[in-house]
C-alpha atoms as a printed R data frame, in Angstrom:
    type eleno elety resid chain resno      x       y      z
1   ATOM     1    CA   UNK     A     1 31.989   4.736 21.880
2   ATOM     2    CA   UNK     A     2 30.207   7.967 22.522
3   ATOM     3    CA   UNK     A     3 28.481   8.908 25.932
4   ATOM     4    CA   UNK     A     4 27.224  12.202 27.542
5   ATOM     5    CA   UNK     A     5 24.543  14.812 26.634
6   ATOM     6    CA   UNK     A     6 25.217  18.509 25.433
7   ATOM     7    CA   UNK     A     7 22.970  21.232 24.306
8   ATOM     8    CA   UNK     A     8 24.108  23.250 21.054
9   ATOM     9    CA   UNK     A     9 22.206  26.024 18.960
10  ATOM    10    CA   UNK     A    10 21.718  25.334 15.180
11  ATOM    11    CA   UNK     A    11 22.125  28.522 13.181
12  ATOM    12    CA   UNK     A    12 19.852  29.370 10.463
13  ATOM    13    CA   UNK     A    13 21.577  27.675  7.906
14  ATOM    14    CA   UNK     A    14 21.310  24.429  9.331
15  ATOM    15    CA   UNK     A    15 24.904  24.362 11.029
16  ATOM    16    CA   UNK     A    16 25.425  22.955 14.493
17  ATOM    17    CA   UNK     A    17 28.713  22.858 16.388
18  ATOM    18    CA   UNK     A    18 29.295  19.185 17.411
19  ATOM    19    CA   UNK     A    19 30.454  19.046 20.751
20  ATOM    20    CA   UNK     A    20 33.984  19.079 21.477
21  ATOM    21    CA   UNK     A    21 34.009  15.762 23.103
22  ATOM    22    CA   UNK     A    22 32.290  13.798 20.255
23  ATOM    23    CA   UNK     A    23 34.354  15.711 17.506
24  ATOM    24    CA   UNK     A    24 37.545  14.767 18.946
25  ATOM    25    CA   UNK     A    25 36.322  11.247 18.691
26  ATOM    26    CA   UNK     A    26 35.200  11.205 15.205
27  ATOM    27    CA   UNK     A    27 38.649  12.708 14.198
28  ATOM    28    CA   UNK     A    28 39.107  12.783 10.571
29  ATOM    29    CA   UNK     A    29 36.641   9.898  9.928
30  ATOM    30    CA   UNK     A    30 33.702  10.112  7.144
31  ATOM    31    CA   UNK     A    31 30.745  10.682  9.106
32  ATOM    32    CA   UNK     A    32 26.988   9.759  8.303
33  ATOM    33    CA   UNK     A    33 23.751  11.443  9.267
34  ATOM    34    CA   UNK     A    34 20.278   8.861  9.016
35  ATOM    35    CA   UNK     A    35 16.850   9.038 10.483
36  ATOM    36    CA   UNK     A    36 16.964   6.957 13.826
37  ATOM    37    CA   UNK     A    37 13.681   6.072 15.701
38  ATOM    38    CA   UNK     A    38 11.691   8.293 17.909
39  ATOM    39    CA   UNK     A    39 11.912  10.983 15.323
40  ATOM    40    CA   UNK     A    40 15.774  11.652 16.149
41  ATOM    41    CA   UNK     A    41 18.890  11.439 14.253
42  ATOM    42    CA   UNK     A    42 21.677   9.074 14.411
43  ATOM    43    CA   UNK     A    43 25.352  10.336 13.419
44  ATOM    44    CA   UNK     A    44 27.505   7.406 12.669
45  ATOM    45    CA   UNK     A    45 31.230   7.067 11.822
46  ATOM    46    CA   UNK     A    46 31.311   5.537  8.316
47  ATOM    47    CA   UNK     A    47 32.736   2.218  9.904
48  ATOM    48    CA   UNK     A    48 30.176   2.008 12.311
49  ATOM    49    CA   UNK     A    49 27.343   2.555 10.172
50  ATOM    50    CA   UNK     A    50 28.527  -0.078  7.770
51  ATOM    51    CA   UNK     A    51 28.721  -2.538 10.451
52  ATOM    52    CA   UNK     A    52 24.923  -1.493 11.267
53  ATOM    53    CA   UNK     A    53 23.798  -1.849  7.706
54  ATOM    54    CA   UNK     A    54 25.584  -5.547  7.606
55  ATOM    55    CA   UNK     A    55 22.417  -6.404 10.077
56  ATOM    56    CA   UNK     A    56 20.373  -6.443  6.700
57  ATOM    57    CA   UNK     A    57 22.740  -7.776  4.189
58  ATOM    58    CA   UNK     A    58 20.443 -10.656  3.513
59  ATOM    59    CA   UNK     A    59 17.444  -8.732  2.034
60  ATOM    60    CA   UNK     A    60 16.972 -10.357 -1.191
61  ATOM    61    CA   UNK     A    61 14.429 -12.844 -0.015
62  ATOM    62    CA   UNK     A    62 13.026 -11.058  3.635
63  ATOM    63    CA   UNK     A    63 10.722  -8.081  2.675
64  ATOM    64    CA   UNK     A    64 11.028  -6.957  5.986
65  ATOM    65    CA   UNK     A    65 14.709  -6.644  6.086
66  ATOM    66    CA   UNK     A    66 14.721  -4.703  2.849
67  ATOM    67    CA   UNK     A    67 12.047  -2.011  4.299
68  ATOM    68    CA   UNK     A    68 14.673  -1.564  7.259
69  ATOM    69    CA   UNK     A    69 17.570  -1.189  5.081
70  ATOM    70    CA   UNK     A    70 15.687   1.182  3.054
71  ATOM    71    CA   UNK     A    71 14.714   3.154  5.701
72  ATOM    72    CA   UNK     A    72 18.611   3.483  7.059
73  ATOM    73    CA   UNK     A    73 19.811   4.351  3.748
74  ATOM    74    CA   UNK     A    74 17.136   6.362  1.697
75  ATOM    75    CA   UNK     A    75 18.048   9.859  2.786
76  ATOM    76    CA   UNK     A    76 21.117   9.328  4.664
77  ATOM    77    CA   UNK     A    77 23.403  12.131  4.093
78  ATOM    78    CA   UNK     A    78 27.523  12.328  4.119
79  ATOM    79    CA   UNK     A    79 28.297  14.869  6.498
80  ATOM    80    CA   UNK     A    80 31.356  17.077  6.741
81  ATOM    81    CA   UNK     A    81 32.761  18.610 10.021
82  ATOM    82    CA   UNK     A    82 33.616  22.224  8.889
83  ATOM    83    CA   UNK     A    83 36.686  24.042 10.305
84  ATOM    84    CA   UNK     A    84 34.730  25.776 12.839
85  ATOM    85    CA   UNK     A    85 33.704  22.133 14.257
86  ATOM    86    CA   UNK     A    86 29.937  22.141 12.661
87  ATOM    87    CA   UNK     A    87 27.988  20.010 10.548
88  ATOM    88    CA   UNK     A    88 24.945  20.825  8.379
89  ATOM    89    CA   UNK     A    89 21.774  19.205  9.154
90  ATOM    90    CA   UNK     A    90 19.601  19.391  5.865
91  ATOM    91    CA   UNK     A    91 15.992  20.347  5.948
92  ATOM    92    CA   UNK     A    92 14.449  17.163  5.336
93  ATOM    93    CA   UNK     A    93 16.214  15.615  8.595
94  ATOM    94    CA   UNK     A    94 15.178  19.015 10.396
95  ATOM    95    CA   UNK     A    95 11.741  18.366  9.530
96  ATOM    96    CA   UNK     A    96 11.997  14.265 10.487
97  ATOM    97    CA   UNK     A    97 13.131  15.129 13.661
98  ATOM    98    CA   UNK     A    98 11.190  18.249 14.775
99  ATOM    99    CA   UNK     A    99 14.500  20.273 15.161
100 ATOM   100    CA   UNK     A   100 14.515  23.955 16.111
101 ATOM   101    CA   UNK     A   101 17.178  26.150 17.014
102 ATOM   102    CA   UNK     A   102 17.912  24.356 20.346
103 ATOM   103    CA   UNK     A   103 19.779  20.744 19.688
104 ATOM   104    CA   UNK     A   104 20.082  17.787 22.336
105 ATOM   105    CA   UNK     A   105 23.348  15.588 21.307
106 ATOM   106    CA   UNK     A   106 23.382  12.401 23.119
107 ATOM   107    CA   UNK     A   107 26.031   9.479 22.926
108 ATOM   108    CA   UNK     A   108 24.418   6.271 22.627
109 ATOM   109    CA   UNK     A   109 27.649   3.901 22.332
110 ATOM   110    CA   UNK     A   110 28.155   3.690 18.521
111 ATOM   111    CA   UNK     A   111 26.397   6.514 17.316
112 ATOM   112    CA   UNK     A   112 25.396  10.182 18.486
113 ATOM   113    CA   UNK     A   113 21.804  11.160 18.616
114 ATOM   114    CA   UNK     A   114 20.518  14.740 17.635
115 ATOM   115    CA   UNK     A   115 16.929  15.294 19.418
116 ATOM   116    CA   UNK     A   116 14.613  18.436 19.861
117 ATOM   117    CA   UNK     A   117 15.450  18.727 23.514
118 ATOM   118    CA   UNK     A   118 11.724  18.832 24.671
119 ATOM   119    CA   UNK     A   119 11.168  15.465 22.690
120 ATOM   120    CA   UNK     A   120 14.369  14.008 24.411
121 ATOM   121    CA   UNK     A   121 13.162  14.955 27.825
122 ATOM   122    CA   UNK     A   122  9.502  13.680 27.303
123 ATOM   123    CA   UNK     A   123 11.141  10.608 25.682
124 ATOM   124    CA   UNK     A   124 13.327   9.960 28.739
125 ATOM   125    CA   UNK     A   125 10.385  11.032 31.038
126 ATOM   126    CA   UNK     A   126  8.447   8.147 29.666
127 ATOM   127    CA   UNK     A   127 10.710   5.317 30.542
128 ATOM   128    CA   UNK     A   128 10.054   3.471 33.641
129 ATOM   129    CA   UNK     A   129 13.430   1.772 34.002
130 ATOM   130    CA   UNK     A   130 11.927  -0.849 36.663
131 ATOM   131    CA   UNK     A   131  9.182  -1.922 34.357
132 ATOM   132    CA   UNK     A   132 11.365  -2.176 31.401
133 ATOM   133    CA   UNK     A   133 14.007  -4.091 32.974
134 ATOM   134    CA   UNK     A   134 11.164  -6.561 34.497
135 ATOM   135    CA   UNK     A   135  9.977  -7.048 30.931
136 ATOM   136    CA   UNK     A   136 13.497  -7.634 29.627
137 ATOM   137    CA   UNK     A   137 14.271 -10.029 32.449
138 ATOM   138    CA   UNK     A   138 10.952 -11.817 31.675
139 ATOM   139    CA   UNK     A   139 11.815 -11.780 27.840
140 ATOM   140    CA   UNK     A   140 15.100 -13.512 28.439
141 ATOM   141    CA   UNK     A   141 16.897 -10.513 27.244
142 ATOM   142    CA   UNK     A   142 18.689  -9.640 30.538
């Protein structure tokens, strides 16, 4: 499980150091970088990514599931942690997430999210937690 928020800087080659706390939890496992919701990127351990994708296994007869599967698999990248503890964020991913030099890393249970810092703060500011809680309770989700 990944928790916490950290700020790091991306270099001109698209490399950024993973926070040590996250790097230690990833260990030597293969990791996958994919587009996420709200124009952030998601970084998964391979096993967690496979579990996530299993939700879309029965895609043959459901066009919506096929679209979801394609969204999360097309453009996914295997990324490696180099000897300096960095990953390379491909230019297409940087563009999708609007990433510049500064990167916000956030832990979100089974994945790490990479955000543009101002977008991340705007997203958090847009959440009215009381209203959201009430909606989820009304919908029977909480």
